[in-house]
Short mmCIF file of C-alpha atoms in Angstrom, two decimals:
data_model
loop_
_atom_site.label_atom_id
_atom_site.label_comp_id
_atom_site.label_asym_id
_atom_site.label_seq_id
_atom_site.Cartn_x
_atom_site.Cartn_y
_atom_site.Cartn_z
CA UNK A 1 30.17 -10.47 40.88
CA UNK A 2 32.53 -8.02 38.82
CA UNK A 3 34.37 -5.41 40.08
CA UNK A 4 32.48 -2.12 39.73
CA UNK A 5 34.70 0.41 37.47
CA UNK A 6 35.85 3.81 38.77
CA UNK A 7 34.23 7.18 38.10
CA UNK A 8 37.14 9.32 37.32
CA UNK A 9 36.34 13.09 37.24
CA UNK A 10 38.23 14.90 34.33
CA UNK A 11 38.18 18.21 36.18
CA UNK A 12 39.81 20.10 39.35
CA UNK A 13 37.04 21.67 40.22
CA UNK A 14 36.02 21.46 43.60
CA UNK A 15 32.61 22.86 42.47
CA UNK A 16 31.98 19.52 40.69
CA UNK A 17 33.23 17.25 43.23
CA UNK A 18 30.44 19.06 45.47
CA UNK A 19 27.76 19.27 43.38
CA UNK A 20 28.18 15.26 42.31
CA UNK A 21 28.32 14.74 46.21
CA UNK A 22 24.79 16.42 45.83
CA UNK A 23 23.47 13.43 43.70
CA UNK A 24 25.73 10.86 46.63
CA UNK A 25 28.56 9.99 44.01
CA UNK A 26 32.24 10.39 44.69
CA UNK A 27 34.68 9.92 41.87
CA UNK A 28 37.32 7.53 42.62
CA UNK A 29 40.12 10.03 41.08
CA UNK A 30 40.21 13.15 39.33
CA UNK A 31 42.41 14.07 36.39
CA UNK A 32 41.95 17.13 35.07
CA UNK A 33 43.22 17.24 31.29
CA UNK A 34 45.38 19.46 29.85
CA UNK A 35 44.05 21.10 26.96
CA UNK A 36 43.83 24.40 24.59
CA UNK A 37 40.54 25.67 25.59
CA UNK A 38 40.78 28.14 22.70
CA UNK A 39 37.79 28.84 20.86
CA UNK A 40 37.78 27.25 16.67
CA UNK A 41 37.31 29.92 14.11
CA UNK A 42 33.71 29.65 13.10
CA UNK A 43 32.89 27.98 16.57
CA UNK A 44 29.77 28.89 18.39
CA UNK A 45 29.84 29.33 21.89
CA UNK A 46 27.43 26.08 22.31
CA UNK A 47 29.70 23.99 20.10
CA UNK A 48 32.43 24.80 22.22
CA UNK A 49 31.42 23.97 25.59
CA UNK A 50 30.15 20.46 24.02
CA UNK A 51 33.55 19.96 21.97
CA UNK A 52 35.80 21.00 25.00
CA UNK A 53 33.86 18.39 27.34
CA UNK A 54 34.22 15.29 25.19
CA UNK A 55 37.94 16.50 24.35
CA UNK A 56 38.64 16.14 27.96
CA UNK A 57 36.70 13.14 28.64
CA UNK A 58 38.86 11.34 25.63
CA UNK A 59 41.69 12.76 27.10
CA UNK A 60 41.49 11.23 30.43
CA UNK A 61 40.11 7.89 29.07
CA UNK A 62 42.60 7.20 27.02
CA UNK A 63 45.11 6.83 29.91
CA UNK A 64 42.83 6.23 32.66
CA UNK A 65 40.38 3.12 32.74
CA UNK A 66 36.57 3.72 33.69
CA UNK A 67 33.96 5.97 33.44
CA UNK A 68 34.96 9.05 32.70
CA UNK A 69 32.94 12.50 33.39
CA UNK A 70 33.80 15.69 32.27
CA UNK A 71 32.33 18.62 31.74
CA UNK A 72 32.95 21.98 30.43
CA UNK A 73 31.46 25.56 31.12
CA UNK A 74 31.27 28.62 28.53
CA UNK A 75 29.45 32.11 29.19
CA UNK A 76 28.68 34.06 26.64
CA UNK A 77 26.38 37.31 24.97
CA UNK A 78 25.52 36.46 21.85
CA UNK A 79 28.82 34.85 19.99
CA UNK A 80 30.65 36.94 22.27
CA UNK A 81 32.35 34.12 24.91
CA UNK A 82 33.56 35.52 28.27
CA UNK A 83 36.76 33.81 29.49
CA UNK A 84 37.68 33.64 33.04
CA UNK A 85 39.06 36.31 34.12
CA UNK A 86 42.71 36.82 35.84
CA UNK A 87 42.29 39.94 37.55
CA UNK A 88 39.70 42.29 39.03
CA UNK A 89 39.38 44.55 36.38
CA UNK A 90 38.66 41.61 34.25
CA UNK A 91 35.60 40.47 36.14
CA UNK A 92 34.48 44.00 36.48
CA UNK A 93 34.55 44.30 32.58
CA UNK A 94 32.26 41.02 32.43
CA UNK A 95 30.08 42.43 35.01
CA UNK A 96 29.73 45.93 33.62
CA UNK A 97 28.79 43.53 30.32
CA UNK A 98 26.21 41.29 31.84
CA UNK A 99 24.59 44.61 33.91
CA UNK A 100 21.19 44.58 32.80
CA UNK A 101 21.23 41.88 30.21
CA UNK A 102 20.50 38.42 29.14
CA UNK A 103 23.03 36.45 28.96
CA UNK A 104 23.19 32.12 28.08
CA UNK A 105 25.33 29.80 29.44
CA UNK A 106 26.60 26.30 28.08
CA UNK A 107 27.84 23.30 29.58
CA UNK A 108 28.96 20.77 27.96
CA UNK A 109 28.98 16.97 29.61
CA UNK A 110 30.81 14.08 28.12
CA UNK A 111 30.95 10.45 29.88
CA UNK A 112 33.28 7.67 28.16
CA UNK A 113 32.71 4.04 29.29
CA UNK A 114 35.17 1.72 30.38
CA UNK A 115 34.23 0.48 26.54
CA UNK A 116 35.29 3.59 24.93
CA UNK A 117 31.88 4.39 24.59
CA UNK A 118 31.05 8.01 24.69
CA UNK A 119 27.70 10.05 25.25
CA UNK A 120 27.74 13.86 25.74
CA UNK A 121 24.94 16.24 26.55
CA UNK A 122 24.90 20.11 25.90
CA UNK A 123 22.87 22.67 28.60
CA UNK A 124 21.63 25.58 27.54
CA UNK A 125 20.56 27.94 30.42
CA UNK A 126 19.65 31.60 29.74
CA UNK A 127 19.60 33.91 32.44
CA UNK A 128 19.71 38.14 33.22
CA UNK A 129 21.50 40.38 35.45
CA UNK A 130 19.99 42.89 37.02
CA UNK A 131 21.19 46.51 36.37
CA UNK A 132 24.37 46.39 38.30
CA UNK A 133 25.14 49.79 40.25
CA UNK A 134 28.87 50.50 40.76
CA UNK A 135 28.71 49.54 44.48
CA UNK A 136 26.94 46.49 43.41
CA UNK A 137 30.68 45.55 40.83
CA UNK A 138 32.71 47.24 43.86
CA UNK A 139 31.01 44.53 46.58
CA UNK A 140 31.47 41.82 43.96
CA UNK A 141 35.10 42.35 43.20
CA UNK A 142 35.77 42.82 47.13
CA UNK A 143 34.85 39.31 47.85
CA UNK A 144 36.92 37.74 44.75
CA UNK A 145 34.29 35.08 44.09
CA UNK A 146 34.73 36.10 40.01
CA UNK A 147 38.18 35.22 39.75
CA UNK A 148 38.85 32.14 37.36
CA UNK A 149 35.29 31.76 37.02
CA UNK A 150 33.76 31.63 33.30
CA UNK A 151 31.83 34.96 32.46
CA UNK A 152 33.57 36.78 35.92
CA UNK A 153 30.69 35.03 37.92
CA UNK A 154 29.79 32.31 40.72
CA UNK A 155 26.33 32.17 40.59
CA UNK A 156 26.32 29.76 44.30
CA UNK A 157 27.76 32.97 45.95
CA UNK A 158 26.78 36.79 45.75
CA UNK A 159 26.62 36.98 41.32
CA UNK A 160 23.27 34.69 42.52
CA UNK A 161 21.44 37.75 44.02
CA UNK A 162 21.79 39.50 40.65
CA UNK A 163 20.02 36.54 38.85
CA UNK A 164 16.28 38.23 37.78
CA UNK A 165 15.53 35.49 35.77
CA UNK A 166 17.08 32.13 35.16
CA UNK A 167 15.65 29.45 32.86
CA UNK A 168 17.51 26.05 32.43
CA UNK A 169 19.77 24.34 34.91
CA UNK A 170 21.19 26.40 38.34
CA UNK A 171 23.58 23.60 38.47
CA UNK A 172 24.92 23.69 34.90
CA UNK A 173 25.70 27.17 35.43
CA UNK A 174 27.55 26.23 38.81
CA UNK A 175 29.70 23.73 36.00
CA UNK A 176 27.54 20.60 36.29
CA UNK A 177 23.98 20.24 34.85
CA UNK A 178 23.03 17.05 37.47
CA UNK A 179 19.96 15.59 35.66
CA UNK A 180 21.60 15.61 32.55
CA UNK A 181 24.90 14.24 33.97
CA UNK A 182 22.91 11.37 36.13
CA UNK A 183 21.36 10.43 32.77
CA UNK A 184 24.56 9.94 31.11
CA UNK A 185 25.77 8.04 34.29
CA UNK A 186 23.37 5.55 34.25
CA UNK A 187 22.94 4.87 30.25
CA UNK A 188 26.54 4.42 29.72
CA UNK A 189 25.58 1.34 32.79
CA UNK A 190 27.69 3.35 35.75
CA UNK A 191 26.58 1.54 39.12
CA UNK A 192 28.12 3.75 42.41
#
């Protein structure tokens, strides 16, 4: 019988290790890559959350053998993308933003075979914000769940009693669509 190949995770997210845990895999390594996560002048939001997810899952491949998963997470209004904020008053500028609006968010999942092969996936998932009150921003900020997360948001933690409407995938807005990335699992031939 031949060796079954590693699932490497091209991410440091401990929100993705958890949320493949969900579906009962556990990557054998992660390597997150190092890349320019820069928007491309003309680039939509939706083309860059699908370009930055197979960049990192060539990245990763090409010095680490298996199959390789990554993913990559972009909020945005309109063409408008929301980074990840640094600071408080960051996230309280994307949540003053999002207050009362609809907002999308796309994820972007790549796997590369131990072939080379690749096969990506993008998720859109469009969702709206209630009307956010000031003690509603202050509460958020006190419990620093925003901080580094895309859009100034964690929908798994406080941001998800906001949500008035959500239609797509919960989990591609937590960074990992898991139908979608199951799918890819098992057509590129991935056997846990």
């Amino acid at each position: 019988m031949a060796e079954r190949a590693n699932l490497i995770l091209a991410s440091a997210s401990p929100r993705r290790r958890d949320l493949l845990a969900q579906i009962g895999l556990v990557p054998d390594h992660t390597a997150a890559a190092d890349l320019d996560e820069s928007p491309l002048k003309d680039e939509t939001p939706a083309q860059l959350a699908l370009r930055l997810a197979v960049s990192k899952a060539q990245a990763v491949a090409a010095v680490t053998p298996g199959f390789v998963l990554a993913a990559d997470t972009v909020v945005c209004l309109g063409r408008r993308v929301l980074d990840k904020p640094n600071a408080e008053a960051d996230v309280a500028a994307c949540l003053k933003l999002l207050s009362g609006r609809g907002h999308r968010v796309y994820t972007g999942v790549a796997v590369v075979s131990p072939a080379g092969k690749l096969s990506s996936r993008l998720v859109e998932t469009r969702l709206t914000f209630k009307r956010l009150t000031d003690s509603d921003i202050t509460a958020y900020l006190a419990c620093g769940e925003g901080i580094g997360k895309a859009g100034g948001y964690a929908i798994q933690g406080l941001a998800g009693s906001y949500v008035t409407q959500l239609v797509g995938s919960y989990t591609g807005v937590m960074g990992l669509p898991l139908y979608e990335t199951k799918c890819l699992l098992d057509g590129a031939g991935y056997r846990p």
